[in-house]
Amino acid sequence: MLKLMPKISEHALAELKLQLDSRPTVRGSGDEGNVVTPIIEKLLVTLEFGQLDRVPQFKANSSPSRKSDIACRYPDKEGNNFFQQQKDPFLLVELKSTGQQLSLNSPHYWKAFAQLKEQLLGNNAMSAHFGLISNGWELQLFKRFHKVVHPATSILSLNTQNAQEVSNCLLRILQEDKRGIIIGVYNNKGGIGKTTLTTNLGIVLAQSQKKVLLVDFDPNQADLTDSLQQPVVEGKVWNFLKGKVPGKAIIQHCSFSQGKQQVQFDLIPADKSFLESHDVKIQQEIRLEFLRNRLKELSKDYDYILIDMPPNWRWFAQAGVQASDTLLVPASHIDRASLRNLEALVTNFIPQVNQRRAALEEGGPNLLPLVLNQYQHTDAQARNCYRYLADIVAKNNEWKDAFNNFFYMPPKRFRRGQHCFELPYKIEICRAPLEGPKYVPAPLRYRRAKQVYEHLIREVLL
Ligand SMILES: Nc1ncnc2c1ncn2[C@@H]1O[C@H](COP(=O)(O)OP(=O)(O)OP(=O)(O)O)[C@@H](O)[C@H]1O
Ligand SMILES: [Mg+2]
């Protein structure tokens, strides 16, 4: 069905263009208030936020940290406006001065993103779905899904010529039906736990009443489909990607039980017809962005879509990363190559995908904290791993702020330095797939297995 383009008010657009025209040609550093704020206020009017729908200096956090420059919300069903109520914002805006360039390897960009994220996760902003950063010349819209904040557009430049197009693009996303998040699980090193993480994380999310779809996009191995003891298909996923069959026709419903416990989720299984085709034929028939387009349609019916990918950077991995809103990267603290691969991911693969998505006005994917999987360490091993990570970051100085996304500060631990999420080695996790008489996934069979994924979900997702 053709989606109707939202209509921007001509008057609001003319006012925005006027403001953009009067922008000084030299980009200064102390002009956040007198140049950037008026431009963004006019932009917000084109997005249908009237004067009573905006609050300046909104306290998104109850702690005494920085305030959000502007918060907005459309009137609610009863017609109450945000200015009166000053609660439940929908969009938070973080403004920077025009001299602070916003580009993917600029420190200003990552600082603005970190500030926006902190505010979006503030306890007075639980209702916020979107965040915007802008310096009056460039802007980017982000989407929030519980704890995860990911780009909704690429970094867009804003000028008189494209003002209408930019407003339309933002308004379309703000008015989009609510949808879940697409998380790609990827590292181009083999055997470090991508499939296990995808399966068990999905199952524990489903156990917490989330609607989950798992996607096996590694047809060569088909490990995800096989580990769930589901049949592979032939041709169905190929036709789904080409838009010839609807998602409903290819999705397999999975249900497992253990005693009184039950878990249900959906699966797009591996398609063996891909194995019979040369990569060139696949590329000719199926464009890289098709998987994202199809999964975005399906994401209206799910909270979480998790994609399992192969350990390389060929077509399936590229399409899987391109399809993701955000990436979950498992690595091993004792496997140097799995850590070294992060360098290629941050400095090469993600920028490639960002560029392809920017051509479609889309941003991302970005990164969730790194998962050090099968973590079972001596102090010396832990030190070596974090030192090697620090070396990788130091070696790629211009990307150091992008690498910071891999690290986070666990609330209860104050060891010096930066931290990754450490997912322990559990014998129950690797034992479950081979146990009989009937297959029961590890988190359903063993409490100890379930707990490690619950911890990951608490820290990173929900
Ligand atoms: N946290 C964990 N504790 C114990 N065993 C684990 C854990 N995570 C993964 N494993 C085991 O490690 C092995 C490799 O995992 P998995 O197949 O998920 O890796 P992969 O990255 O998907 O591999 P490939 O690159 O070949 O697709 C499996 O035997 C799995 O059971
Ligand atoms: Mg695998």
Short mmCIF file of C-alpha atoms and ligand atoms in Angstrom, two decimals:
data_model
loop_
_atom_site.label_atom_id
_atom_site.label_comp_id
_atom_site.label_asym_id
_atom_site.label_seq_id
_atom_site.Cartn_x
_atom_site.Cartn_y
_atom_site.Cartn_z
CA MET A 1 0.00 0.00 0.00
CA LEU A 2 1.31 3.44 -0.87
CA LYS A 3 2.17 5.33 2.30
CA LEU A 4 0.83 8.91 2.23
CA MET A 5 3.54 11.53 2.58
CA PRO A 6 2.93 13.75 5.61
CA LYS A 7 2.12 17.30 4.60
CA ILE A 8 4.35 20.07 5.89
CA SER A 9 2.72 23.46 6.52
CA GLU A 10 3.87 25.90 3.80
CA HIS A 11 3.96 28.76 6.25
CA ALA A 12 6.12 26.83 8.73
CA LEU A 13 8.46 25.79 5.92
CA ALA A 14 8.82 29.37 4.66
CA GLU A 15 9.71 30.52 8.19
CA LEU A 16 12.31 27.75 8.50
CA LYS A 17 13.87 28.71 5.16
CA LEU A 18 14.00 32.36 6.22
CA GLN A 19 15.83 31.40 9.38
CA LEU A 20 18.26 29.19 7.44
CA ASP A 21 18.92 32.04 4.99
CA SER A 22 19.91 34.38 7.79
CA ARG A 23 22.43 31.86 9.15
CA PRO A 24 25.94 33.40 9.34
CA THR A 25 28.21 31.89 6.67
CA VAL A 26 31.08 31.47 9.13
CA ARG A 27 30.32 28.75 11.63
CA GLY A 28 31.02 30.12 15.10
CA SER A 29 31.43 28.47 18.47
CA GLY A 30 29.28 30.49 20.91
CA ASP A 31 26.12 30.69 18.85
CA GLU A 32 24.01 27.84 20.21
CA GLY A 33 21.39 30.21 21.67
CA ASN A 34 21.16 32.92 19.00
CA VAL A 35 21.62 30.88 15.81
CA VAL A 36 20.89 27.20 16.42
CA THR A 37 17.90 27.46 18.78
CA PRO A 38 15.76 29.65 16.42
CA ILE A 39 16.48 27.32 13.45
CA ILE A 40 15.54 24.20 15.38
CA GLU A 41 12.45 25.87 16.83
CA LYS A 42 11.26 26.61 13.28
CA LEU A 43 12.13 23.06 12.24
CA LEU A 44 10.05 21.72 15.16
CA VAL A 45 7.08 23.81 13.93
CA THR A 46 7.32 22.07 10.54
CA LEU A 47 7.17 18.80 12.52
CA GLU A 48 3.86 20.05 13.97
CA PHE A 49 5.13 20.86 17.45
CA GLY A 50 3.36 24.15 18.26
CA GLN A 51 4.45 26.60 20.93
CA LEU A 52 2.51 24.74 23.63
CA ASP A 53 4.04 21.42 22.60
CA ARG A 54 7.59 22.49 23.48
CA VAL A 55 9.40 23.03 26.78
CA PRO A 56 12.92 24.51 26.91
CA GLN A 57 15.47 23.25 29.46
CA PHE A 58 13.48 20.14 30.33
CA LYS A 59 14.70 18.18 33.34
CA ALA A 60 14.90 14.67 31.87
CA ASN A 61 16.87 13.39 34.83
CA SER A 62 16.01 13.89 38.46
CA SER A 63 19.75 14.04 39.22
CA PRO A 64 21.26 17.51 38.89
CA SER A 65 22.86 16.75 35.50
CA ARG A 66 22.43 18.83 32.31
CA LYS A 67 18.93 19.53 31.11
CA SER A 68 17.56 18.66 27.72
CA ASP A 69 17.68 21.79 25.50
CA ILE A 70 14.14 21.32 24.17
CA ALA A 71 11.56 18.62 24.90
CA CYS A 72 8.41 18.19 22.79
CA ARG A 73 5.17 16.26 22.81
CA TYR A 74 2.03 16.45 20.71
CA PRO A 75 -1.21 17.10 22.68
CA ASP A 76 -2.64 13.90 24.20
CA LYS A 77 -6.06 12.41 23.36
CA GLU A 78 -7.78 14.67 25.91
CA GLY A 79 -6.14 17.71 24.31
CA ASN A 80 -3.76 18.40 27.24
CA ASN A 81 -0.63 20.12 26.08
CA PHE A 82 2.92 19.42 27.13
CA PHE A 83 3.67 22.98 28.25
CA GLN A 84 0.91 22.79 30.89
CA GLN A 85 1.76 19.29 32.04
CA GLN A 86 5.58 19.34 31.67
CA LYS A 87 5.70 15.52 31.72
CA ASP A 88 5.89 12.53 29.36
CA PRO A 89 8.01 14.03 26.55
CA PHE A 90 8.01 12.36 23.12
CA LEU A 91 11.13 13.92 21.60
CA LEU A 92 14.24 15.37 23.29
CA VAL A 93 16.57 17.76 21.47
CA GLU A 94 20.26 18.28 22.19
CA LEU A 95 21.72 21.40 20.59
CA LYS A 96 25.34 22.17 19.85
CA SER A 97 26.99 25.32 18.54
CA THR A 98 27.46 25.56 14.76
CA GLY A 99 31.24 25.17 15.12
CA GLN A 100 30.86 21.65 16.53
CA GLN A 101 30.91 19.50 13.39
CA LEU A 102 28.71 16.43 13.59
CA SER A 103 30.30 13.64 11.57
CA LEU A 104 30.85 9.96 12.33
CA ASN A 105 34.40 10.29 13.57
CA SER A 106 34.16 13.68 15.26
CA PRO A 107 34.40 13.79 19.08
CA HIS A 108 31.61 16.42 19.15
CA TYR A 109 29.26 13.98 17.49
CA TRP A 110 29.88 11.21 20.01
CA LYS A 111 29.67 13.66 22.92
CA ALA A 112 26.32 14.95 21.66
CA PHE A 113 25.10 11.37 21.23
CA ALA A 114 26.24 10.42 24.77
CA GLN A 115 24.45 13.46 26.23
CA LEU A 116 21.27 12.75 24.29
CA LYS A 117 21.34 9.10 25.34
CA GLU A 118 21.79 10.00 29.00
CA GLN A 119 18.76 12.26 28.79
CA LEU A 120 16.63 9.77 26.87
CA LEU A 121 17.33 7.25 29.63
CA GLY A 122 16.51 9.78 32.36
CA ASN A 123 13.70 8.88 34.73
CA ASN A 124 11.52 11.82 33.61
CA ALA A 125 11.87 10.77 29.98
CA MET A 126 10.64 7.18 30.10
CA SER A 127 7.96 8.08 27.54
CA ALA A 128 10.44 9.56 25.03
CA HIS A 129 10.61 7.66 21.74
CA PHE A 130 12.96 9.95 19.85
CA GLY A 131 15.98 12.21 20.28
CA LEU A 132 17.48 14.79 17.92
CA ILE A 133 20.96 16.29 17.86
CA SER A 134 21.72 19.36 15.79
CA ASN A 135 24.14 22.25 15.38
CA GLY A 136 21.83 24.09 12.96
CA TRP A 137 23.75 22.76 9.92
CA GLU A 138 23.68 19.03 10.52
CA LEU A 139 21.17 16.94 12.39
CA GLN A 140 20.40 13.34 13.22
CA LEU A 141 17.26 11.73 14.59
CA PHE A 142 17.59 8.78 16.99
CA LYS A 143 15.04 6.27 18.13
CA ARG A 144 14.85 4.85 21.63
CA PHE A 145 13.67 1.33 22.39
CA HIS A 146 13.84 0.79 26.17
CA LYS A 147 17.57 1.09 26.98
CA VAL A 148 18.76 1.06 23.36
CA VAL A 149 19.19 4.30 21.44
CA HIS A 150 19.94 3.87 17.74
CA PRO A 151 20.05 6.17 14.68
CA ALA A 152 16.75 6.64 12.84
CA THR A 153 18.25 8.81 10.08
CA SER A 154 21.75 9.37 8.78
CA ILE A 155 23.49 12.63 9.69
CA LEU A 156 21.54 15.01 7.44
CA SER A 157 22.73 18.43 6.40
CA LEU A 158 20.07 21.13 6.61
CA ASN A 159 19.83 23.97 4.11
CA THR A 160 17.24 26.07 2.26
CA GLN A 161 17.19 23.69 -0.73
CA ASN A 162 16.56 20.48 1.23
CA ALA A 163 14.53 21.89 4.16
CA GLN A 164 11.26 20.44 2.86
CA GLU A 165 12.80 17.04 2.18
CA VAL A 166 14.44 16.90 5.64
CA SER A 167 11.22 17.94 7.42
CA ASN A 168 9.26 15.34 5.46
CA CYS A 169 11.77 12.63 6.31
CA LEU A 170 11.68 13.45 10.05
CA LEU A 171 7.91 13.79 10.17
CA ARG A 172 7.45 10.45 8.40
CA ILE A 173 9.58 8.72 11.02
CA LEU A 174 7.94 10.50 13.97
CA GLN A 175 4.52 9.44 12.68
CA GLU A 176 5.60 5.88 11.78
CA ASP A 177 3.70 3.07 13.44
CA LYS A 178 5.45 1.79 16.51
CA ARG A 179 7.81 -1.03 15.77
CA GLY A 180 10.25 -3.27 17.61
CA ILE A 181 14.02 -3.31 17.28
CA ILE A 182 16.20 -5.33 14.89
CA ILE A 183 19.41 -6.56 16.55
CA GLY A 184 22.13 -8.19 14.46
CA VAL A 185 24.51 -10.56 16.23
CA TYR A 186 27.83 -10.37 14.43
CA ASN A 187 31.57 -10.90 14.60
CA ASN A 188 33.52 -12.09 11.56
CA LYS A 189 35.43 -14.53 13.78
CA GLY A 190 33.93 -18.02 13.82
CA GLY A 191 32.89 -20.05 16.84
CA ILE A 192 32.71 -17.31 19.46
CA GLY A 193 29.03 -17.84 20.27
CA LYS A 194 26.91 -15.80 17.83
CA THR A 195 24.32 -18.50 17.25
CA THR A 196 24.16 -19.49 20.91
CA LEU A 197 23.74 -15.85 21.95
CA THR A 198 21.03 -15.21 19.34
CA THR A 199 19.06 -18.31 20.34
CA ASN A 200 19.29 -18.01 24.10
CA LEU A 201 18.84 -14.25 24.27
CA GLY A 202 15.76 -14.56 22.07
CA ILE A 203 14.36 -17.35 24.21
CA VAL A 204 14.86 -15.45 27.48
CA LEU A 205 13.25 -12.35 25.94
CA ALA A 206 10.32 -14.54 24.87
CA GLN A 207 10.16 -15.95 28.41
CA SER A 208 9.70 -12.35 29.61
CA GLN A 209 6.61 -12.03 27.40
CA LYS A 210 8.36 -10.21 24.55
CA LYS A 211 7.37 -11.05 21.00
CA VAL A 212 10.50 -12.46 19.40
CA LEU A 213 11.50 -13.39 15.85
CA LEU A 214 14.82 -15.15 15.24
CA VAL A 215 16.34 -15.00 11.76
CA ASP A 216 18.83 -17.63 10.57
CA PHE A 217 20.84 -15.70 8.00
CA ASP A 218 23.70 -18.17 7.88
CA PRO A 219 22.31 -20.72 5.38
CA ASN A 220 25.68 -22.37 4.93
CA GLN A 221 25.76 -23.68 8.48
CA ALA A 222 22.04 -23.34 9.33
CA ASP A 223 23.08 -23.78 12.97
CA LEU A 224 20.27 -21.68 14.43
CA THR A 225 17.58 -23.62 12.58
CA ASP A 226 19.27 -26.92 13.37
CA SER A 227 19.85 -26.14 17.05
CA LEU A 228 16.13 -25.46 17.44
CA GLN A 229 15.48 -28.74 15.59
CA GLN A 230 13.42 -27.00 12.92
CA PRO A 231 13.43 -27.91 9.21
CA VAL A 232 15.38 -25.78 6.72
CA VAL A 233 13.34 -24.52 3.77
CA GLU A 234 14.04 -24.35 0.04
CA GLY A 235 13.29 -21.16 -1.89
CA LYS A 236 10.84 -19.63 0.60
CA VAL A 237 13.21 -17.07 2.14
CA TRP A 238 14.56 -16.21 -1.30
CA ASN A 239 11.02 -15.41 -2.48
CA PHE A 240 10.23 -13.56 0.74
CA LEU A 241 13.29 -11.31 0.24
CA LYS A 242 12.15 -10.61 -3.32
CA GLY A 243 8.74 -9.62 -1.98
CA LYS A 244 6.99 -12.53 -3.72
CA VAL A 245 5.66 -14.17 -0.55
CA PRO A 246 4.55 -12.49 2.69
CA GLY A 247 6.45 -12.94 5.97
CA LYS A 248 3.58 -14.95 7.42
CA ALA A 249 4.14 -17.66 4.81
CA ILE A 250 7.74 -18.35 5.83
CA ILE A 251 7.68 -17.90 9.58
CA GLN A 252 7.85 -21.06 11.67
CA HIS A 253 6.26 -20.93 15.11
CA CYS A 254 8.43 -22.58 17.76
CA SER A 255 7.17 -23.78 21.09
CA PHE A 256 9.15 -25.57 23.81
CA SER A 257 8.15 -26.70 27.26
CA GLN A 258 9.71 -28.03 30.41
CA GLY A 259 7.33 -28.96 33.22
CA LYS A 260 4.91 -26.06 33.61
CA GLN A 261 7.16 -23.63 31.77
CA GLN A 262 6.57 -22.86 28.14
CA VAL A 263 8.18 -20.54 25.64
CA GLN A 264 6.97 -19.45 22.21
CA PHE A 265 8.67 -17.44 19.52
CA ASP A 266 8.99 -17.29 15.74
CA LEU A 267 11.78 -18.25 13.37
CA ILE A 268 12.75 -17.43 9.81
CA PRO A 269 14.68 -20.62 9.07
CA ALA A 270 17.76 -21.07 6.89
CA ASP A 271 16.99 -21.46 3.18
CA LYS A 272 19.13 -24.06 1.43
CA SER A 273 18.36 -22.69 -2.05
CA PHE A 274 21.03 -20.06 -1.34
CA LEU A 275 23.62 -22.82 -1.22
CA GLU A 276 22.93 -23.78 -4.82
CA SER A 277 23.43 -20.23 -6.08
CA HIS A 278 26.61 -18.38 -6.75
CA ASP A 279 27.09 -15.15 -4.73
CA VAL A 280 26.94 -13.15 -7.99
CA LYS A 281 23.48 -14.52 -8.82
CA ILE A 282 22.26 -13.76 -5.30
CA GLN A 283 23.61 -10.20 -5.55
CA GLN A 284 21.99 -9.71 -8.96
CA GLU A 285 18.58 -10.85 -7.78
CA ILE A 286 18.47 -9.65 -4.19
CA ARG A 287 19.67 -6.20 -3.27
CA LEU A 288 21.50 -5.79 0.06
CA GLU A 289 18.75 -3.62 1.53
CA PHE A 290 15.94 -6.11 0.83
CA LEU A 291 16.39 -7.96 4.12
CA ARG A 292 16.08 -4.69 6.07
CA ASN A 293 13.00 -3.65 4.11
CA ARG A 294 11.26 -6.95 4.78
CA LEU A 295 12.26 -7.12 8.46
CA LYS A 296 11.12 -3.53 9.02
CA GLU A 297 7.65 -4.52 7.80
CA LEU A 298 7.66 -7.50 10.18
CA SER A 299 9.01 -5.48 13.11
CA LYS A 300 5.55 -3.94 13.60
CA ASP A 301 4.49 -7.33 14.96
CA TYR A 302 7.53 -8.02 17.17
CA ASP A 303 9.41 -6.47 20.07
CA TYR A 304 12.74 -8.05 19.13
CA ILE A 305 14.06 -9.41 15.84
CA LEU A 306 17.46 -11.08 16.28
CA ILE A 307 19.58 -11.99 13.24
CA ASP A 308 22.26 -14.70 13.32
CA MET A 309 25.01 -14.17 10.75
CA PRO A 310 27.97 -16.08 9.29
CA PRO A 311 31.59 -15.46 10.39
CA ASN A 312 32.80 -13.50 7.34
CA TRP A 313 32.13 -10.24 5.51
CA ARG A 314 30.39 -11.60 2.46
CA TRP A 315 26.85 -11.06 1.16
CA PHE A 316 24.88 -12.61 4.05
CA ALA A 317 26.81 -10.79 6.75
CA GLN A 318 26.64 -7.51 4.83
CA ALA A 319 22.88 -7.81 4.34
CA GLY A 320 22.43 -8.82 8.00
CA VAL A 321 24.43 -5.86 9.32
CA GLN A 322 22.64 -3.55 6.90
CA ALA A 323 19.30 -4.86 8.19
CA SER A 324 20.11 -4.17 11.85
CA ASP A 325 19.14 -1.16 13.93
CA THR A 326 21.95 -2.01 16.30
CA LEU A 327 24.63 -4.71 16.61
CA LEU A 328 25.44 -7.06 19.44
CA VAL A 329 29.02 -8.25 19.07
CA PRO A 330 30.25 -11.31 20.92
CA ALA A 331 34.00 -11.81 21.24
CA SER A 332 36.25 -13.91 23.41
CA HIS A 333 38.75 -12.56 25.94
CA ILE A 334 41.11 -15.41 25.07
CA ASP A 335 40.72 -15.18 21.29
CA ARG A 336 42.89 -12.40 19.90
CA ALA A 337 41.36 -12.56 16.41
CA SER A 338 37.84 -12.06 17.73
CA LEU A 339 39.04 -8.85 19.40
CA ARG A 340 41.16 -7.75 16.46
CA ASN A 341 38.11 -8.07 14.21
CA LEU A 342 36.48 -5.21 16.12
CA GLU A 343 38.93 -2.93 14.36
CA ALA A 344 37.62 -3.90 10.92
CA LEU A 345 34.05 -3.64 12.16
CA VAL A 346 34.35 -0.11 13.56
CA THR A 347 36.73 1.45 11.03
CA ASN A 348 35.60 -0.32 7.86
CA PHE A 349 32.44 -2.47 7.87
CA ILE A 350 30.11 -0.18 9.84
CA PRO A 351 31.17 2.98 7.91
CA GLN A 352 30.51 1.06 4.63
CA VAL A 353 27.00 0.21 5.81
CA ASN A 354 26.42 3.70 7.23
CA GLN A 355 27.24 5.08 3.80
CA ARG A 356 24.89 2.71 1.99
CA ARG A 357 22.11 3.46 4.44
CA ALA A 358 22.74 7.23 4.21
CA ALA A 359 21.93 7.02 0.49
CA LEU A 360 18.49 5.84 1.66
CA GLU A 361 18.37 8.59 4.36
CA GLU A 362 18.71 5.93 7.03
CA GLY A 363 21.34 5.87 9.74
CA GLY A 364 23.12 3.17 11.69
CA PRO A 365 23.52 0.53 12.75
CA ASN A 366 25.33 1.45 15.95
CA LEU A 367 26.89 -0.75 18.58
CA LEU A 368 25.75 -2.22 21.86
CA PRO A 369 28.36 -2.95 24.56
CA LEU A 370 30.74 -5.73 23.57
CA VAL A 371 29.87 -9.17 24.98
CA LEU A 372 32.93 -11.09 26.16
CA ASN A 373 31.43 -14.53 25.78
CA GLN A 374 32.42 -17.71 27.63
CA TYR A 375 34.12 -15.51 30.18
CA GLN A 376 36.17 -17.62 32.57
CA HIS A 377 39.31 -15.79 33.39
CA THR A 378 42.37 -15.49 35.53
CA ASP A 379 43.25 -11.91 36.51
CA ALA A 380 46.15 -11.96 34.05
CA GLN A 381 43.84 -13.01 31.17
CA ALA A 382 41.38 -10.23 32.00
CA ARG A 383 44.20 -7.67 32.14
CA ASN A 384 45.62 -8.87 28.81
CA CYS A 385 42.24 -8.71 27.12
CA TYR A 386 41.47 -5.15 28.29
CA ARG A 387 45.01 -4.05 27.47
CA TYR A 388 44.72 -5.45 23.93
CA LEU A 389 41.37 -3.66 23.50
CA ALA A 390 42.99 -0.41 24.69
CA ASP A 391 45.83 -0.96 22.16
CA ILE A 392 43.29 -1.37 19.34
CA VAL A 393 41.56 1.84 20.33
CA ALA A 394 44.87 3.75 20.65
CA LYS A 395 45.99 2.50 17.21
CA ASN A 396 42.82 3.88 15.62
CA ASN A 397 42.83 7.24 17.32
CA GLU A 398 40.45 8.96 14.90
CA TRP A 399 37.82 6.31 15.70
CA LYS A 400 38.37 6.27 19.45
CA ASP A 401 34.97 7.78 20.24
CA ALA A 402 33.21 5.21 18.05
CA PHE A 403 35.03 2.41 19.93
CA ASN A 404 33.72 3.81 23.21
CA ASN A 405 30.34 2.34 22.38
CA PHE A 406 31.80 -1.07 23.13
CA PHE A 407 32.47 -0.08 26.71
CA TYR A 408 30.17 0.75 29.54
CA MET A 409 30.32 1.19 33.28
CA PRO A 410 28.50 -1.54 35.15
CA PRO A 411 26.67 0.15 38.00
CA LYS A 412 27.94 -2.05 40.80
CA ARG A 413 31.60 -2.39 39.86
CA PHE A 414 34.26 0.20 40.10
CA ARG A 415 37.40 -1.46 38.78
CA ARG A 416 39.49 1.16 37.04
CA GLY A 417 39.07 1.61 33.31
CA GLN A 418 36.43 0.62 30.83
CA HIS A 419 34.30 -2.50 30.88
CA CYS A 420 32.59 -4.84 28.49
CA PHE A 421 29.70 -7.11 29.33
CA GLU A 422 31.14 -10.41 30.57
CA LEU A 423 28.90 -13.38 29.79
CA PRO A 424 30.26 -16.36 31.74
CA TYR A 425 31.09 -19.79 30.41
CA LYS A 426 28.36 -22.14 31.63
CA ILE A 427 28.56 -25.84 31.02
CA GLU A 428 24.72 -25.89 30.93
CA ILE A 429 24.77 -23.63 27.85
CA CYS A 430 26.90 -25.90 25.67
CA ARG A 431 25.42 -29.12 27.08
CA ALA A 432 21.73 -28.43 26.41
CA PRO A 433 21.71 -28.81 22.58
CA LEU A 434 22.90 -32.44 22.81
CA GLU A 435 20.78 -33.57 25.72
CA GLY A 436 17.78 -35.82 25.35
CA PRO A 437 15.39 -37.45 25.21
CA LYS A 438 13.70 -34.35 23.83
CA TYR A 439 15.43 -31.05 23.07
CA VAL A 440 14.85 -28.28 25.61
CA PRO A 441 16.68 -24.96 25.07
CA ALA A 442 19.29 -24.19 27.75
CA PRO A 443 17.47 -21.23 29.38
CA LEU A 444 14.32 -23.33 29.75
CA ARG A 445 16.13 -26.41 31.05
CA TYR A 446 18.59 -24.68 33.39
CA ARG A 447 18.03 -21.71 35.68
CA ARG A 448 21.77 -20.96 35.73
CA ALA A 449 21.77 -20.60 31.95
CA LYS A 450 18.70 -18.35 32.00
CA GLN A 451 20.23 -16.05 34.62
CA VAL A 452 23.24 -15.01 32.52
CA TYR A 453 21.00 -13.82 29.68
CA GLU A 454 18.63 -12.11 32.11
CA HIS A 455 21.63 -10.19 33.39
CA LEU A 456 22.59 -9.17 29.84
CA ILE A 457 19.02 -8.03 29.15
CA ARG A 458 18.92 -5.97 32.37
CA GLU A 459 22.25 -4.29 31.69
CA VAL A 460 21.95 -3.62 28.00
CA LEU A 461 18.39 -3.92 26.68
CA LEU A 462 15.59 -3.31 29.16
N1 LIG B 1 28.44 -18.76 27.31
C1 LIG B 1 28.72 -19.98 26.88
N2 LIG B 1 29.02 -20.97 27.76
C2 LIG B 1 29.34 -22.22 27.34
N3 LIG B 1 29.40 -22.56 26.05
C3 LIG B 1 29.12 -21.64 25.12
C4 LIG B 1 28.75 -20.30 25.47
N4 LIG B 1 28.52 -19.61 24.34
C5 LIG B 1 28.74 -20.47 23.32
N5 LIG B 1 29.09 -21.69 23.78
C6 LIG B 1 29.44 -22.87 22.97
O1 LIG B 1 30.45 -22.48 22.04
C7 LIG B 1 30.32 -23.18 20.81
C8 LIG B 1 30.30 -22.23 19.63
O2 LIG B 1 29.15 -21.42 19.72
P1 LIG B 1 28.32 -20.95 18.44
O3 LIG B 1 28.04 -22.05 17.52
O4 LIG B 1 27.17 -20.18 18.98
O5 LIG B 1 29.37 -19.94 17.77
P2 LIG B 1 29.19 -19.12 16.40
O6 LIG B 1 29.90 -17.83 16.59
O7 LIG B 1 27.78 -19.05 16.01
O8 LIG B 1 29.98 -20.02 15.39
P3 LIG B 1 30.05 -19.82 13.78
O9 LIG B 1 30.96 -18.67 13.58
O10 LIG B 1 30.61 -21.09 13.28
O11 LIG B 1 28.66 -19.53 13.31
C9 LIG B 1 29.05 -24.01 20.94
O12 LIG B 1 29.41 -25.31 21.24
C10 LIG B 1 28.30 -23.38 22.12
O13 LIG B 1 27.53 -24.33 22.83
MG MG B 2 26.88 -19.62 14.16
#
